[in-house]
PDB file of C-alpha atoms in Angstrom:
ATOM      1  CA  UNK A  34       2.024  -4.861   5.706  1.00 88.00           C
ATOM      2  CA  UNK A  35      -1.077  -2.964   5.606  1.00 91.00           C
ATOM      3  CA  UNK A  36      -3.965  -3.289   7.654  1.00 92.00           C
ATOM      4  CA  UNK A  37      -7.672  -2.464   7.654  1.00 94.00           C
ATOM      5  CA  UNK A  38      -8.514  -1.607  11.234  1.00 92.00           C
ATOM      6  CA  UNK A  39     -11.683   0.000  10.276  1.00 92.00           C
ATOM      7  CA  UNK A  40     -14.645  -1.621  12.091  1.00 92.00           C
ATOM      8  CA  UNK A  41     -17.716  -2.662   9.313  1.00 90.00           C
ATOM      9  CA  UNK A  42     -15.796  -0.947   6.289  1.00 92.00           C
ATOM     10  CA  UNK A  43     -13.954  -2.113   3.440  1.00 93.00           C
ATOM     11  CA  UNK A  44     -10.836   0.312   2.492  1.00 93.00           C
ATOM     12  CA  UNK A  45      -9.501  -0.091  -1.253  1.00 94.00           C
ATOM     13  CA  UNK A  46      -5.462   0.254  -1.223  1.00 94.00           C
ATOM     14  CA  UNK A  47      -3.382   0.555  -4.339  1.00 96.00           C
ATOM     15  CA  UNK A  48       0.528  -0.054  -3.446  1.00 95.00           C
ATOM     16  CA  UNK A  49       3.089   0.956  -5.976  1.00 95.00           C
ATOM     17  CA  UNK A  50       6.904   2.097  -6.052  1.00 92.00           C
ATOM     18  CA  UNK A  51       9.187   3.176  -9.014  1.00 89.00           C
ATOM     19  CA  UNK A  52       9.584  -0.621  -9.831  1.00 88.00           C
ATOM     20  CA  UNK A  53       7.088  -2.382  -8.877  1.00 92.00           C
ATOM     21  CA  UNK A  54       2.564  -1.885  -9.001  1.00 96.00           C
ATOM     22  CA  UNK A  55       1.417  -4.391  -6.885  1.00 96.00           C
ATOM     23  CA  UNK A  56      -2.455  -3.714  -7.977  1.00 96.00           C
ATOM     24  CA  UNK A  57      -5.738  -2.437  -6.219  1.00 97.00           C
ATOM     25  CA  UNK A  58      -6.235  -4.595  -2.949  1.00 97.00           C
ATOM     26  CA  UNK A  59      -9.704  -4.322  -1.482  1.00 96.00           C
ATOM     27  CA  UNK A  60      -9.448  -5.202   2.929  1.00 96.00           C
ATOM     28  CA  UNK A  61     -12.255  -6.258   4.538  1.00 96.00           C
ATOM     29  CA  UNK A  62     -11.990  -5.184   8.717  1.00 95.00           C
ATOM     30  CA  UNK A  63      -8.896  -7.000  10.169  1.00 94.00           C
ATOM     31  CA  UNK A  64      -7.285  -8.170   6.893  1.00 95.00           C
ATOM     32  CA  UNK A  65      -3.800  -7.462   5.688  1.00 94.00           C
ATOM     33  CA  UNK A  66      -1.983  -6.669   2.888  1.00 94.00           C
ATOM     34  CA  UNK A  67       1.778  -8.230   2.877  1.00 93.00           C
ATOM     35  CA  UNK A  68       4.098  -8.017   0.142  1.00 90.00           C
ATOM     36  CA  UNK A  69       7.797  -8.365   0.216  1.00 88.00           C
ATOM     37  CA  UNK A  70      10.937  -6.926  -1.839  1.00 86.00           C
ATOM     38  CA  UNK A  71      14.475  -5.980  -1.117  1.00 85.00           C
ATOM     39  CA  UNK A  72      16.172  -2.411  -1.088  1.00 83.00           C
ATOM     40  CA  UNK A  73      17.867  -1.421  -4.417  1.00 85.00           C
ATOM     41  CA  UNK A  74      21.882  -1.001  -3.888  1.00 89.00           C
ATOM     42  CA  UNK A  75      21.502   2.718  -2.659  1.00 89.00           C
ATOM     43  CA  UNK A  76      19.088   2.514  -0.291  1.00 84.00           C
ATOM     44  CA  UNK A  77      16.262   4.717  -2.002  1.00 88.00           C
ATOM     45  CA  UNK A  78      13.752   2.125  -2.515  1.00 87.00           C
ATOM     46  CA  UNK A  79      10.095   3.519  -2.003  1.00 88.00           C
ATOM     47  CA  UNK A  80       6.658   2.107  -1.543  1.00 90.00           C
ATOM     48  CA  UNK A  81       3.952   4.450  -1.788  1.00 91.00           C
ATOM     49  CA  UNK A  82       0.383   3.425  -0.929  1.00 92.00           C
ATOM     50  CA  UNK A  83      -3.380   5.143  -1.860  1.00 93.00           C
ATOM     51  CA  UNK A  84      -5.990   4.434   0.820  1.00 89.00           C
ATOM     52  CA  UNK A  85      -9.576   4.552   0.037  1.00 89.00           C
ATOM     53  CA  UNK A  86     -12.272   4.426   2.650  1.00 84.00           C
ATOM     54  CA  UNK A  87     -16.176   4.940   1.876  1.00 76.00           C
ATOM     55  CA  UNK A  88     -16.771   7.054   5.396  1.00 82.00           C
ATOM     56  CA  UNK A  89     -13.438   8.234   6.400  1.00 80.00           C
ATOM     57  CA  UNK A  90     -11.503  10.012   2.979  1.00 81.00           C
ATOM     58  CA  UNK A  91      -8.384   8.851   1.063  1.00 85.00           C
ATOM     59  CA  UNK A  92      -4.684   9.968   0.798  1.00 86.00           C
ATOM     60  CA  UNK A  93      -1.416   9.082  -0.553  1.00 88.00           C
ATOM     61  CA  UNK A  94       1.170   8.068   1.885  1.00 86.00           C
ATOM     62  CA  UNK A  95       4.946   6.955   1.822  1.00 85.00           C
ATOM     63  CA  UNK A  96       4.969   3.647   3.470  1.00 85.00           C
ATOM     64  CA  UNK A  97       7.821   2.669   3.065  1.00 83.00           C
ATOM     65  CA  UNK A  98      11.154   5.613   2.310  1.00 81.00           C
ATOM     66  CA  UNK A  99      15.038   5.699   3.710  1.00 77.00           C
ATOM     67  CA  UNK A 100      13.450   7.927   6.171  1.00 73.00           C
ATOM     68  CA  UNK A 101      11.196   5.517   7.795  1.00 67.00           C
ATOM     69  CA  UNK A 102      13.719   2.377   7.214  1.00 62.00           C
ATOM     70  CA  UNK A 103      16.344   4.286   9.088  1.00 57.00           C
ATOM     71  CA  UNK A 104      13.902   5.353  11.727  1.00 62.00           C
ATOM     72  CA  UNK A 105      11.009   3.086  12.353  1.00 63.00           C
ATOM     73  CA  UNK A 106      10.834   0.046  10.272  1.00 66.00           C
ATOM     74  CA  UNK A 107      14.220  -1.903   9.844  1.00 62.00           C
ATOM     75  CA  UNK A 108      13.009  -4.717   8.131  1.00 66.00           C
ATOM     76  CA  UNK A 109       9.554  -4.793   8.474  1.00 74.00           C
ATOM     77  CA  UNK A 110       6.768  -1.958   8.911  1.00 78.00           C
ATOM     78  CA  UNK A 111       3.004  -2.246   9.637  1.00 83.00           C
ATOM     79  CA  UNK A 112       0.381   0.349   8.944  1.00 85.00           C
ATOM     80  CA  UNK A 113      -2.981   0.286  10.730  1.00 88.00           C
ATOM     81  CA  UNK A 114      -5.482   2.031   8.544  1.00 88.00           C
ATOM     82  CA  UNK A 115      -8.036   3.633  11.457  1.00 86.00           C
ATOM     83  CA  UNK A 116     -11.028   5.782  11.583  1.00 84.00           C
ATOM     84  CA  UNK A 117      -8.793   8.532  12.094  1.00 80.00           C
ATOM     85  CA  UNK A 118      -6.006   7.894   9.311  1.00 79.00           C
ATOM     86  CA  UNK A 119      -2.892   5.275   8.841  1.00 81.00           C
ATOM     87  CA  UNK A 120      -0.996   4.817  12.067  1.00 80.00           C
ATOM     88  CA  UNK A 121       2.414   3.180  11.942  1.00 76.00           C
ATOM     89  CA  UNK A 122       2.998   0.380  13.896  1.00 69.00           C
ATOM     90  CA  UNK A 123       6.335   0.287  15.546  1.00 59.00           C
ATOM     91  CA  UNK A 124       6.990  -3.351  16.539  1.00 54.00           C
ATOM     92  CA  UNK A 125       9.139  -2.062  19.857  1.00 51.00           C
ATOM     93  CA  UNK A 126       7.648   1.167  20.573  1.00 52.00           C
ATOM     94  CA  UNK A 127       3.706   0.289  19.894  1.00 53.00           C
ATOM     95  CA  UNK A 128       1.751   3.212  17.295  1.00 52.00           C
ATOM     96  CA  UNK A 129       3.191   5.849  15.758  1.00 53.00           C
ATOM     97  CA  UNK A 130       0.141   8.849  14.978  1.00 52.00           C
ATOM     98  CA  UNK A 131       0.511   9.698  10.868  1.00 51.00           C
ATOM     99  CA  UNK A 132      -1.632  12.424   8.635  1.00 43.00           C
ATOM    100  CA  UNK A 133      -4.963  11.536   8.953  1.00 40.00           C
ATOM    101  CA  UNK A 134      -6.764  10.188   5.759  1.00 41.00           C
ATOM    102  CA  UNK A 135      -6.311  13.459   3.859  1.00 36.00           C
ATOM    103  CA  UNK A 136      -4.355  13.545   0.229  1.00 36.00           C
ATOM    104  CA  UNK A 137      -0.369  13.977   1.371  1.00 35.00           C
ATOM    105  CA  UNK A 138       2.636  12.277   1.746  1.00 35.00           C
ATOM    106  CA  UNK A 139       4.167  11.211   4.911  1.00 40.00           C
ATOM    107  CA  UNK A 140       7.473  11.798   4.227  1.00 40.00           C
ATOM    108  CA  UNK A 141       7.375  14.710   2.236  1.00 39.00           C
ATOM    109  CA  UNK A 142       8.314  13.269  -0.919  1.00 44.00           C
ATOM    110  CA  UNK A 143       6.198  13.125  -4.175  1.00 43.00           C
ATOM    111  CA  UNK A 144       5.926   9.390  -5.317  1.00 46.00           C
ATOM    112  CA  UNK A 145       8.038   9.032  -8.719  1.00 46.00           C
ATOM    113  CA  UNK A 146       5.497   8.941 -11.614  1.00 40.00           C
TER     114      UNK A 146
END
């Protein structure tokens, strides 16, 4: 799940993985963004995301990679798109601080093309 916690802006978010575009998404403030799918048989699924905001930049992040299944999102994660960048939202542990809005990739990996 995405969300746009951005305060009188809309963000533009384009979600995608190897298998799957799931199209340009336009948030107005607290809106979401859910979509669902299930891990391929070796565990390398990936979701990548582009965020777009008119004030605060753009960037390309990993939102969902074996890393962060392993580590912080089990079966469900939640990004907070703020002012300052995506945050992830750990459901146990509260916000987890990510790149700010700046073109990179959270986990280090380049999306597949």
């Amino acid at each position: 799940t995405v969300r746009n916690d951005i305060r009188d802006e809309r963000i533009n978010i384009h979600c995608y993985s190897s298998e799957d575009d799931l199209g340009v998404h336009w948030l107005s403030y607290g809106t979401n963004f859910t979509w669902h799918f299930h891990v391929n048989f070796w565990g390398t699924t990936k979701f990548y995301c582009d965020f777009n905001t008119t004030k605060h930049g753009f960037g390309n992040y990993g939102v969902y990679t074996p890393n962060l299944r392993r580590e912080e999102c089990s079966t469900h994660c939640l990004w907070s798109v703020q002012e300052n960048g995506p945050t992830r939202r750990n459901l146990l542990l509260g916000f987890s601080p990510s790149p700010t809005l700046l073109p990179s990739f959270d986990d280090g990996e380049e999306a597949d093309d």
